[in-house]
Amino acid sequence: MLKGLKNVVYMSLALGMLFYSVPQLEFRDVGSLPMIFSVIWIAMALLVIASHLHQILGVDEEKRKELSRINRMKRWKLEQLVQGRRKMLQFRK
């Protein structure tokens, strides 16, 4: 619960920082250093916001659960294979 709250707070701070700074950034001269800095700065801020949103939505949690199910199925199949070979070895005696 606190982990999700932490992501919400950090994303809110990043959004606030973005909204505060966009009017102060310069976009006048194409190719100038201030414009290049502004574009890169906004891109980095959007990446931070996107990563927190990704965590809040729990996309990794769904992927982790799916991988866990796949690994359990692989282990079960391996156990079935090993048990089947044991039965065959016992039958040959």
mmCIF file of N, CA, C and O in Angstrom:
data_model
loop_
_atom_site.group_PDB
_atom_site.id
_atom_site.type_symbol
_atom_site.label_atom_id
_atom_site.label_comp_id
_atom_site.label_asym_id
_atom_site.label_seq_id
_atom_site.Cartn_x
_atom_site.Cartn_y
_atom_site.Cartn_z
ATOM 1 N N MET A 1 0.823 -1.196 0.000
ATOM 2 C CA MET A 1 0.000 0.000 0.000
ATOM 3 C C MET A 1 0.865 1.258 0.000
ATOM 4 O O MET A 1 0.625 2.167 -0.762
ATOM 5 N N LEU A 2 1.874 1.289 0.855
ATOM 6 C CA LEU A 2 2.754 2.461 0.910
ATOM 7 C C LEU A 2 3.573 2.602 -0.360
ATOM 8 O O LEU A 2 3.902 3.710 -0.769
ATOM 9 N N LYS A 3 3.896 1.463 -0.976
ATOM 10 C CA LYS A 3 4.672 1.515 -2.205
ATOM 11 C C LYS A 3 3.882 2.238 -3.299
ATOM 12 O O LYS A 3 4.411 3.061 -4.028
ATOM 13 N N GLY A 4 2.601 1.937 -3.405
ATOM 14 C CA GLY A 4 1.749 2.602 -4.387
ATOM 15 C C GLY A 4 1.576 4.072 -4.067
ATOM 16 O O GLY A 4 1.564 4.920 -4.959
ATOM 17 N N LEU A 5 1.458 4.390 -2.796
ATOM 18 C CA LEU A 5 1.310 5.784 -2.377
ATOM 19 C C LEU A 5 2.576 6.576 -2.691
ATOM 20 O O LEU A 5 2.499 7.721 -3.144
ATOM 21 N N LYS A 6 3.716 5.936 -2.487
ATOM 22 C CA LYS A 6 4.987 6.594 -2.784
ATOM 23 C C LYS A 6 5.079 6.938 -4.278
ATOM 24 O O LYS A 6 5.494 8.039 -4.642
ATOM 25 N N ASN A 7 4.653 6.014 -5.130
ATOM 26 C CA ASN A 7 4.685 6.268 -6.568
ATOM 27 C C ASN A 7 3.727 7.383 -6.963
ATOM 28 O O ASN A 7 4.033 8.198 -7.837
ATOM 29 N N VAL A 8 2.566 7.440 -6.312
ATOM 30 C CA VAL A 8 1.598 8.501 -6.607
ATOM 31 C C VAL A 8 2.178 9.860 -6.208
ATOM 32 O O VAL A 8 2.073 10.837 -6.952
ATOM 33 N N VAL A 9 2.816 9.921 -5.040
ATOM 34 C CA VAL A 9 3.398 11.180 -4.575
ATOM 35 C C VAL A 9 4.522 11.628 -5.508
ATOM 36 O O VAL A 9 4.575 12.798 -5.921
ATOM 37 N N TYR A 10 5.409 10.717 -5.870
ATOM 38 C CA TYR A 10 6.525 11.081 -6.749
ATOM 39 C C TYR A 10 6.039 11.484 -8.140
ATOM 40 O O TYR A 10 6.575 12.403 -8.750
ATOM 41 N N MET A 11 5.012 10.802 -8.647
ATOM 42 C CA MET A 11 4.486 11.174 -9.950
ATOM 43 C C MET A 11 3.831 12.549 -9.880
ATOM 44 O O MET A 11 3.979 13.361 -10.799
ATOM 45 N N SER A 12 3.128 12.823 -8.797
ATOM 46 C CA SER A 12 2.512 14.144 -8.627
ATOM 47 C C SER A 12 3.567 15.240 -8.561
ATOM 48 O O SER A 12 3.392 16.320 -9.148
ATOM 49 N N LEU A 13 4.659 14.971 -7.855
ATOM 50 C CA LEU A 13 5.740 15.951 -7.792
ATOM 51 C C LEU A 13 6.363 16.185 -9.172
ATOM 52 O O LEU A 13 6.668 17.320 -9.546
ATOM 53 N N ALA A 14 6.542 15.118 -9.926
ATOM 54 C CA ALA A 14 7.114 15.258 -11.267
ATOM 55 C C ALA A 14 6.164 16.037 -12.179
ATOM 56 O O ALA A 14 6.608 16.870 -12.975
ATOM 57 N N LEU A 15 4.871 15.769 -12.070
ATOM 58 C CA LEU A 15 3.898 16.524 -12.873
ATOM 59 C C LEU A 15 3.896 17.994 -12.495
ATOM 60 O O LEU A 15 3.850 18.873 -13.365
ATOM 61 N N GLY A 16 3.942 18.257 -11.193
ATOM 62 C CA GLY A 16 3.985 19.651 -10.731
ATOM 63 C C GLY A 16 5.228 20.362 -11.227
ATOM 64 O O GLY A 16 5.165 21.517 -11.664
ATOM 65 N N MET A 17 6.350 19.673 -11.163
ATOM 66 C CA MET A 17 7.604 20.244 -11.638
ATOM 67 C C MET A 17 7.527 20.531 -13.140
ATOM 68 O O MET A 17 7.989 21.577 -13.617
ATOM 69 N N LEU A 18 6.905 19.620 -13.887
ATOM 70 C CA LEU A 18 6.770 19.804 -15.331
ATOM 71 C C LEU A 18 5.873 21.000 -15.645
ATOM 72 O O LEU A 18 6.220 21.845 -16.477
ATOM 73 N N PHE A 19 4.712 21.086 -14.977
ATOM 74 C CA PHE A 19 3.796 22.199 -15.237
ATOM 75 C C PHE A 19 4.395 23.537 -14.834
ATOM 76 O O PHE A 19 4.126 24.561 -15.454
ATOM 77 N N TYR A 20 5.192 23.541 -13.790
ATOM 78 C CA TYR A 20 5.829 24.783 -13.352
ATOM 79 C C TYR A 20 6.915 25.229 -14.325
ATOM 80 O O TYR A 20 7.081 26.417 -14.587
ATOM 81 N N SER A 21 7.654 24.286 -14.874
ATOM 82 C CA SER A 21 8.835 24.645 -15.664
ATOM 83 C C SER A 21 8.547 24.895 -17.142
ATOM 84 O O SER A 21 9.291 25.635 -17.785
ATOM 85 N N VAL A 22 7.502 24.293 -17.704
ATOM 86 C CA VAL A 22 7.255 24.430 -19.149
ATOM 87 C C VAL A 22 7.114 25.886 -19.584
ATOM 88 O O VAL A 22 7.700 26.279 -20.603
ATOM 89 N N PRO A 23 6.384 26.728 -18.871
ATOM 90 C CA PRO A 23 6.299 28.136 -19.323
ATOM 91 C C PRO A 23 7.640 28.879 -19.260
ATOM 92 O O PRO A 23 7.827 29.881 -19.946
ATOM 93 N N GLN A 24 8.567 28.406 -18.454
ATOM 94 C CA GLN A 24 9.837 29.102 -18.297
ATOM 95 C C GLN A 24 10.920 28.601 -19.259
ATOM 96 O O GLN A 24 11.972 29.213 -19.372
ATOM 97 N N LEU A 25 10.665 27.493 -19.940
ATOM 98 C CA LEU A 25 11.640 26.962 -20.895
ATOM 99 C C LEU A 25 11.535 27.712 -22.219
ATOM 100 O O LEU A 25 10.481 28.222 -22.584
ATOM 101 N N GLU A 26 12.646 27.752 -22.949
ATOM 102 C CA GLU A 26 12.682 28.488 -24.217
ATOM 103 C C GLU A 26 12.546 27.537 -25.397
ATOM 104 O O GLU A 26 13.220 26.513 -25.477
ATOM 105 N N PHE A 27 11.652 27.925 -26.333
ATOM 106 C CA PHE A 27 11.433 27.142 -27.547
ATOM 107 C C PHE A 27 11.491 28.040 -28.787
ATOM 108 O O PHE A 27 10.889 27.739 -29.800
ATOM 109 N N ARG A 28 12.210 29.124 -28.716
ATOM 110 C CA ARG A 28 12.200 30.112 -29.813
ATOM 111 C C ARG A 28 13.058 29.686 -30.994
ATOM 112 O O ARG A 28 12.580 29.540 -32.101
ATOM 113 N N ASP A 29 14.348 29.544 -30.794
ATOM 114 C CA ASP A 29 15.274 29.266 -31.900
ATOM 115 C C ASP A 29 15.474 27.768 -32.050
ATOM 116 O O ASP A 29 15.992 27.101 -31.157
ATOM 117 N N VAL A 30 15.082 27.263 -33.204
ATOM 118 C CA VAL A 30 15.236 25.831 -33.469
ATOM 119 C C VAL A 30 16.727 25.506 -33.570
ATOM 120 O O VAL A 30 17.478 26.161 -34.283
ATOM 121 N N GLY A 31 17.174 24.527 -32.839
ATOM 122 C CA GLY A 31 18.565 24.103 -32.876
ATOM 123 C C GLY A 31 19.471 24.810 -31.893
ATOM 124 O O GLY A 31 20.648 24.488 -31.802
ATOM 125 N N SER A 32 18.943 25.786 -31.164
ATOM 126 C CA SER A 32 19.788 26.474 -30.182
ATOM 127 C C SER A 32 19.934 25.603 -28.936
ATOM 128 O O SER A 32 19.137 24.701 -28.685
ATOM 129 N N LEU A 33 20.977 25.881 -28.163
ATOM 130 C CA LEU A 33 21.224 25.090 -26.957
ATOM 131 C C LEU A 33 20.083 25.173 -25.944
ATOM 132 O O LEU A 33 19.719 24.140 -25.369
ATOM 133 N N PRO A 34 19.491 26.348 -25.694
ATOM 134 C CA PRO A 34 18.360 26.375 -24.751
ATOM 135 C C PRO A 34 17.168 25.527 -25.206
ATOM 136 O O PRO A 34 16.520 24.875 -24.402
ATOM 137 N N MET A 35 16.912 25.500 -26.508
ATOM 138 C CA MET A 35 15.799 24.686 -26.992
ATOM 139 C C MET A 35 16.110 23.203 -26.874
ATOM 140 O O MET A 35 15.252 22.408 -26.479
ATOM 141 N N ILE A 36 17.326 22.822 -27.207
ATOM 142 C CA ILE A 36 17.731 21.412 -27.087
ATOM 143 C C ILE A 36 17.631 20.968 -25.629
ATOM 144 O O ILE A 36 17.110 19.898 -25.323
ATOM 145 N N PHE A 37 18.104 21.828 -24.719
ATOM 146 C CA PHE A 37 17.998 21.521 -23.299
ATOM 147 C C PHE A 37 16.540 21.371 -22.883
ATOM 148 O O PHE A 37 16.176 20.446 -22.140
ATOM 149 N N SER A 38 15.673 22.263 -23.357
ATOM 150 C CA SER A 38 14.258 22.227 -22.992
ATOM 151 C C SER A 38 13.595 20.931 -23.453
ATOM 152 O O SER A 38 12.849 20.300 -22.706
ATOM 153 N N VAL A 39 13.877 20.537 -24.669
ATOM 154 C CA VAL A 39 13.280 19.312 -25.210
ATOM 155 C C VAL A 39 13.768 18.089 -24.434
ATOM 156 O O VAL A 39 12.975 17.210 -24.071
ATOM 157 N N ILE A 40 15.063 18.028 -24.169
ATOM 158 C CA ILE A 40 15.615 16.893 -23.419
ATOM 159 C C ILE A 40 15.067 16.874 -21.998
ATOM 160 O O ILE A 40 14.723 15.813 -21.466
ATOM 161 N N TRP A 41 14.942 18.044 -21.385
ATOM 162 C CA TRP A 41 14.438 18.119 -20.006
ATOM 163 C C TRP A 41 12.991 17.639 -19.939
ATOM 164 O O TRP A 41 12.624 16.879 -19.042
ATOM 165 N N ILE A 42 12.163 18.055 -20.897
ATOM 166 C CA ILE A 42 10.766 17.613 -20.919
ATOM 167 C C ILE A 42 10.683 16.116 -21.176
ATOM 168 O O ILE A 42 9.875 15.414 -20.560
ATOM 169 N N ALA A 43 11.525 15.602 -22.068
ATOM 170 C CA ALA A 43 11.522 14.159 -22.341
ATOM 171 C C ALA A 43 11.885 13.359 -21.088
ATOM 172 O O ALA A 43 11.254 12.332 -20.789
ATOM 173 N N MET A 44 12.875 13.816 -20.353
ATOM 174 C CA MET A 44 13.264 13.117 -19.123
ATOM 175 C C MET A 44 12.142 13.175 -18.083
ATOM 176 O O MET A 44 11.858 12.187 -17.406
ATOM 177 N N ALA A 45 11.495 14.334 -17.949
ATOM 178 C CA ALA A 45 10.385 14.458 -17.001
ATOM 179 C C ALA A 45 9.240 13.527 -17.385
ATOM 180 O O ALA A 45 8.636 12.878 -16.522
ATOM 181 N N LEU A 46 8.951 13.428 -18.675
ATOM 182 C CA LEU A 46 7.887 12.522 -19.127
ATOM 183 C C LEU A 46 8.253 11.064 -18.891
ATOM 184 O O LEU A 46 7.377 10.243 -18.593
ATOM 185 N N LEU A 47 9.534 10.719 -19.019
ATOM 186 C CA LEU A 47 9.969 9.350 -18.717
ATOM 187 C C LEU A 47 9.780 9.017 -17.238
ATOM 188 O O LEU A 47 9.346 7.914 -16.890
ATOM 189 N N VAL A 48 10.088 9.971 -16.375
ATOM 190 C CA VAL A 48 9.893 9.765 -14.937
ATOM 191 C C VAL A 48 8.411 9.564 -14.635
ATOM 192 O O VAL A 48 8.028 8.647 -13.903
ATOM 193 N N ILE A 49 7.567 10.391 -15.224
ATOM 194 C CA ILE A 49 6.128 10.272 -15.008
ATOM 195 C C ILE A 49 5.610 8.939 -15.544
ATOM 196 O O ILE A 49 4.820 8.255 -14.889
ATOM 197 N N ALA A 50 6.076 8.555 -16.717
ATOM 198 C CA ALA A 50 5.638 7.287 -17.304
ATOM 199 C C ALA A 50 6.064 6.091 -16.462
ATOM 200 O O ALA A 50 5.300 5.136 -16.303
ATOM 201 N N SER A 51 7.259 6.145 -15.903
ATOM 202 C CA SER A 51 7.708 5.014 -15.086
ATOM 203 C C SER A 51 6.886 4.885 -13.808
ATOM 204 O O SER A 51 6.544 3.775 -13.391
ATOM 205 N N HIS A 52 6.531 5.988 -13.197
ATOM 206 C CA HIS A 52 5.689 5.929 -11.994
ATOM 207 C C HIS A 52 4.271 5.476 -12.347
ATOM 208 O O HIS A 52 3.660 4.701 -11.605
ATOM 209 N N LEU A 53 3.759 5.919 -13.468
ATOM 210 C CA LEU A 53 2.445 5.480 -13.907
ATOM 211 C C LEU A 53 2.455 3.980 -14.199
ATOM 212 O O LEU A 53 1.501 3.263 -13.876
ATOM 213 N N HIS A 54 3.529 3.489 -14.769
ATOM 214 C CA HIS A 54 3.691 2.063 -15.045
ATOM 215 C C HIS A 54 3.638 1.268 -13.749
ATOM 216 O O HIS A 54 2.992 0.214 -13.669
ATOM 217 N N GLN A 55 4.298 1.756 -12.713
ATOM 218 C CA GLN A 55 4.288 1.094 -11.412
ATOM 219 C C GLN A 55 2.908 1.167 -10.765
ATOM 220 O O GLN A 55 2.450 0.201 -10.152
ATOM 221 N N ILE A 56 2.238 2.302 -10.881
ATOM 222 C CA ILE A 56 0.920 2.466 -10.264
ATOM 223 C C ILE A 56 -0.097 1.532 -10.906
ATOM 224 O O ILE A 56 -0.917 0.918 -10.213
ATOM 225 N N LEU A 57 -0.046 1.401 -12.221
ATOM 226 C CA LEU A 57 -0.991 0.532 -12.916
ATOM 227 C C LEU A 57 -0.717 -0.948 -12.669
ATOM 228 O O LEU A 57 -1.574 -1.789 -12.915
ATOM 229 N N GLY A 58 0.473 -1.284 -12.194
ATOM 230 C CA GLY A 58 0.788 -2.664 -11.839
ATOM 231 C C GLY A 58 1.042 -3.570 -13.023
ATOM 232 O O GLY A 58 0.741 -4.758 -12.967
ATOM 233 N N VAL A 59 1.568 -3.034 -14.081
ATOM 234 C CA VAL A 59 1.849 -3.843 -15.263
ATOM 235 C C VAL A 59 2.882 -4.925 -14.927
ATOM 236 O O VAL A 59 2.750 -6.070 -15.354
ATOM 237 N N ASP A 60 3.883 -4.589 -14.131
ATOM 238 C CA ASP A 60 4.889 -5.567 -13.750
ATOM 239 C C ASP A 60 4.300 -6.668 -12.884
ATOM 240 O O ASP A 60 4.733 -7.813 -12.949
ATOM 241 N N GLU A 61 3.311 -6.340 -12.069
ATOM 242 C CA GLU A 61 2.681 -7.329 -11.196
ATOM 243 C C GLU A 61 1.987 -8.410 -12.029
ATOM 244 O O GLU A 61 2.104 -9.593 -11.749
ATOM 245 N N GLU A 62 1.278 -7.996 -13.066
ATOM 246 C CA GLU A 62 0.610 -8.956 -13.939
ATOM 247 C C GLU A 62 1.626 -9.836 -14.643
ATOM 248 O O GLU A 62 1.447 -11.048 -14.756
ATOM 249 N N LYS A 63 2.701 -9.246 -15.113
ATOM 250 C CA LYS A 63 3.741 -9.997 -15.801
ATOM 251 C C LYS A 63 4.410 -10.981 -14.846
ATOM 252 O O LYS A 63 4.682 -12.125 -15.204
ATOM 253 N N ARG A 64 4.644 -10.563 -13.605
ATOM 254 C CA ARG A 64 5.270 -11.425 -12.609
ATOM 255 C C ARG A 64 4.373 -12.617 -12.298
ATOM 256 O O ARG A 64 4.841 -13.749 -12.208
ATOM 257 N N LYS A 65 3.068 -12.380 -12.181
ATOM 258 C CA LYS A 65 2.131 -13.474 -11.917
ATOM 259 C C LYS A 65 2.100 -14.465 -13.077
ATOM 260 O O LYS A 65 2.054 -15.676 -12.867
ATOM 261 N N GLU A 66 2.101 -13.951 -14.289
ATOM 262 C CA GLU A 66 2.078 -14.823 -15.465
ATOM 263 C C GLU A 66 3.353 -15.663 -15.540
ATOM 264 O O GLU A 66 3.297 -16.864 -15.820
ATOM 265 N N LEU A 67 4.509 -15.048 -15.288
ATOM 266 C CA LEU A 67 5.763 -15.798 -15.286
ATOM 267 C C LEU A 67 5.779 -16.840 -14.172
ATOM 268 O O LEU A 67 6.312 -17.940 -14.350
ATOM 269 N N SER A 68 5.194 -16.526 -13.040
ATOM 270 C CA SER A 68 5.104 -17.481 -11.943
ATOM 271 C C SER A 68 4.255 -18.687 -12.346
ATOM 272 O O SER A 68 4.617 -19.839 -12.063
ATOM 273 N N ARG A 69 3.142 -18.444 -13.020
ATOM 274 C CA ARG A 69 2.302 -19.564 -13.487
ATOM 275 C C ARG A 69 3.049 -20.425 -14.497
ATOM 276 O O ARG A 69 2.976 -21.662 -14.454
ATOM 277 N N ILE A 70 3.780 -19.789 -15.391
ATOM 278 C CA ILE A 70 4.542 -20.544 -16.399
ATOM 279 C C ILE A 70 5.613 -21.399 -15.730
ATOM 280 O O ILE A 70 5.790 -22.574 -16.066
ATOM 281 N N ASN A 71 6.322 -20.820 -14.757
ATOM 282 C CA ASN A 71 7.364 -21.582 -14.061
ATOM 283 C C ASN A 71 6.785 -22.743 -13.273
ATOM 284 O O ASN A 71 7.382 -23.825 -13.225
ATOM 285 N N ARG A 72 5.629 -22.541 -12.642
ATOM 286 C CA ARG A 72 4.987 -23.652 -11.921
ATOM 287 C C ARG A 72 4.619 -24.781 -12.868
ATOM 288 O O ARG A 72 4.785 -25.956 -12.560
ATOM 289 N N MET A 73 4.112 -24.424 -14.054
ATOM 290 C CA MET A 73 3.737 -25.433 -15.047
ATOM 291 C C MET A 73 4.975 -26.186 -15.533
ATOM 292 O O MET A 73 4.937 -27.407 -15.685
ATOM 293 N N LYS A 74 6.077 -25.482 -15.754
ATOM 294 C CA LYS A 74 7.313 -26.146 -16.183
ATOM 295 C C LYS A 74 7.801 -27.119 -15.117
ATOM 296 O O LYS A 74 8.212 -28.231 -15.426
ATOM 297 N N ARG A 75 7.768 -26.675 -13.836
ATOM 298 C CA ARG A 75 8.192 -27.569 -12.751
ATOM 299 C C ARG A 75 7.285 -28.790 -12.659
ATOM 300 O O ARG A 75 7.750 -29.900 -12.456
ATOM 301 N N TRP A 76 5.975 -28.583 -12.818
ATOM 302 C CA TRP A 76 5.034 -29.695 -12.751
ATOM 303 C C TRP A 76 5.299 -30.693 -13.881
ATOM 304 O O TRP A 76 5.310 -31.903 -13.657
ATOM 305 N N LYS A 77 5.538 -30.189 -15.093
ATOM 306 C CA LYS A 77 5.833 -31.082 -16.224
ATOM 307 C C LYS A 77 7.121 -31.856 -15.989
ATOM 308 O O LYS A 77 7.206 -33.049 -16.305
ATOM 309 N N LEU A 78 8.135 -31.187 -15.428
ATOM 310 C CA LEU A 78 9.396 -31.858 -15.134
ATOM 311 C C LEU A 78 9.185 -32.947 -14.086
ATOM 312 O O LEU A 78 9.716 -34.053 -14.218
ATOM 313 N N GLU A 79 8.391 -32.647 -13.055
ATOM 314 C CA GLU A 79 8.098 -33.653 -12.034
ATOM 315 C C GLU A 79 7.363 -34.832 -12.636
ATOM 316 O O GLU A 79 7.647 -35.994 -12.305
ATOM 317 N N GLN A 80 6.421 -34.568 -13.528
ATOM 318 C CA GLN A 80 5.687 -35.660 -14.175
ATOM 319 C C GLN A 80 6.620 -36.513 -15.028
ATOM 320 O O GLN A 80 6.515 -37.737 -15.036
ATOM 321 N N LEU A 81 7.549 -35.864 -15.713
ATOM 322 C CA LEU A 81 8.506 -36.584 -16.542
ATOM 323 C C LEU A 81 9.402 -37.454 -15.677
ATOM 324 O O LEU A 81 9.629 -38.629 -15.979
ATOM 325 N N VAL A 82 9.905 -36.904 -14.581
ATOM 326 C CA VAL A 82 10.784 -37.657 -13.682
ATOM 327 C C VAL A 82 10.018 -38.813 -13.041
ATOM 328 O O VAL A 82 10.529 -39.931 -12.950
ATOM 329 N N GLN A 83 8.795 -38.589 -12.614
ATOM 330 C CA GLN A 83 7.997 -39.660 -12.014
ATOM 331 C C GLN A 83 7.682 -40.744 -13.031
ATOM 332 O O GLN A 83 7.676 -41.924 -12.705
ATOM 333 N N GLY A 84 7.435 -40.359 -14.255
ATOM 334 C CA GLY A 84 7.173 -41.342 -15.310
ATOM 335 C C GLY A 84 8.393 -42.217 -15.563
ATOM 336 O O GLY A 84 8.283 -43.425 -15.747
ATOM 337 N N ARG A 85 9.571 -41.637 -15.575
ATOM 338 C CA ARG A 85 10.802 -42.414 -15.774
ATOM 339 C C ARG A 85 11.057 -43.329 -14.588
ATOM 340 O O ARG A 85 11.529 -44.440 -14.754
ATOM 341 N N ARG A 86 10.760 -42.858 -13.382
ATOM 342 C CA ARG A 86 10.929 -43.708 -12.198
ATOM 343 C C ARG A 86 10.024 -44.928 -12.292
ATOM 344 O O ARG A 86 10.432 -46.027 -11.973
ATOM 345 N N LYS A 87 8.782 -44.698 -12.718
ATOM 346 C CA LYS A 87 7.857 -45.825 -12.847
ATOM 347 C C LYS A 87 8.357 -46.807 -13.881
ATOM 348 O O LYS A 87 8.259 -48.019 -13.706
ATOM 349 N N MET A 88 8.918 -46.286 -14.986
ATOM 350 C CA MET A 88 9.434 -47.174 -16.034
ATOM 351 C C MET A 88 10.629 -47.956 -15.495
ATOM 352 O O MET A 88 10.763 -49.149 -15.778
ATOM 353 N N LEU A 89 11.501 -47.323 -14.720
ATOM 354 C CA LEU A 89 12.650 -48.015 -14.160
ATOM 355 C C LEU A 89 12.213 -49.073 -13.151
ATOM 356 O O LEU A 89 12.788 -50.154 -13.087
ATOM 357 N N GLN A 90 11.184 -48.787 -12.364
ATOM 358 C CA GLN A 90 10.689 -49.753 -11.389
ATOM 359 C C GLN A 90 10.023 -50.912 -12.118
ATOM 360 O O GLN A 90 10.101 -52.048 -11.681
ATOM 361 N N PHE A 91 9.372 -50.667 -13.211
ATOM 362 C CA PHE A 91 8.684 -51.703 -13.952
ATOM 363 C C PHE A 91 9.672 -52.698 -14.549
ATOM 364 O O PHE A 91 9.396 -53.881 -14.649
ATOM 365 N N ARG A 92 10.851 -52.240 -14.945
ATOM 366 C CA ARG A 92 11.850 -53.093 -15.573
ATOM 367 C C ARG A 92 12.479 -54.063 -14.581
ATOM 368 O O ARG A 92 13.010 -55.068 -14.964
ATOM 369 N N LYS A 93 12.442 -53.786 -13.306
ATOM 370 C CA LYS A 93 13.073 -54.668 -12.336
ATOM 371 C C LYS A 93 12.448 -55.996 -12.258
ATOM 372 O O LYS A 93 11.665 -56.608 -12.548
#
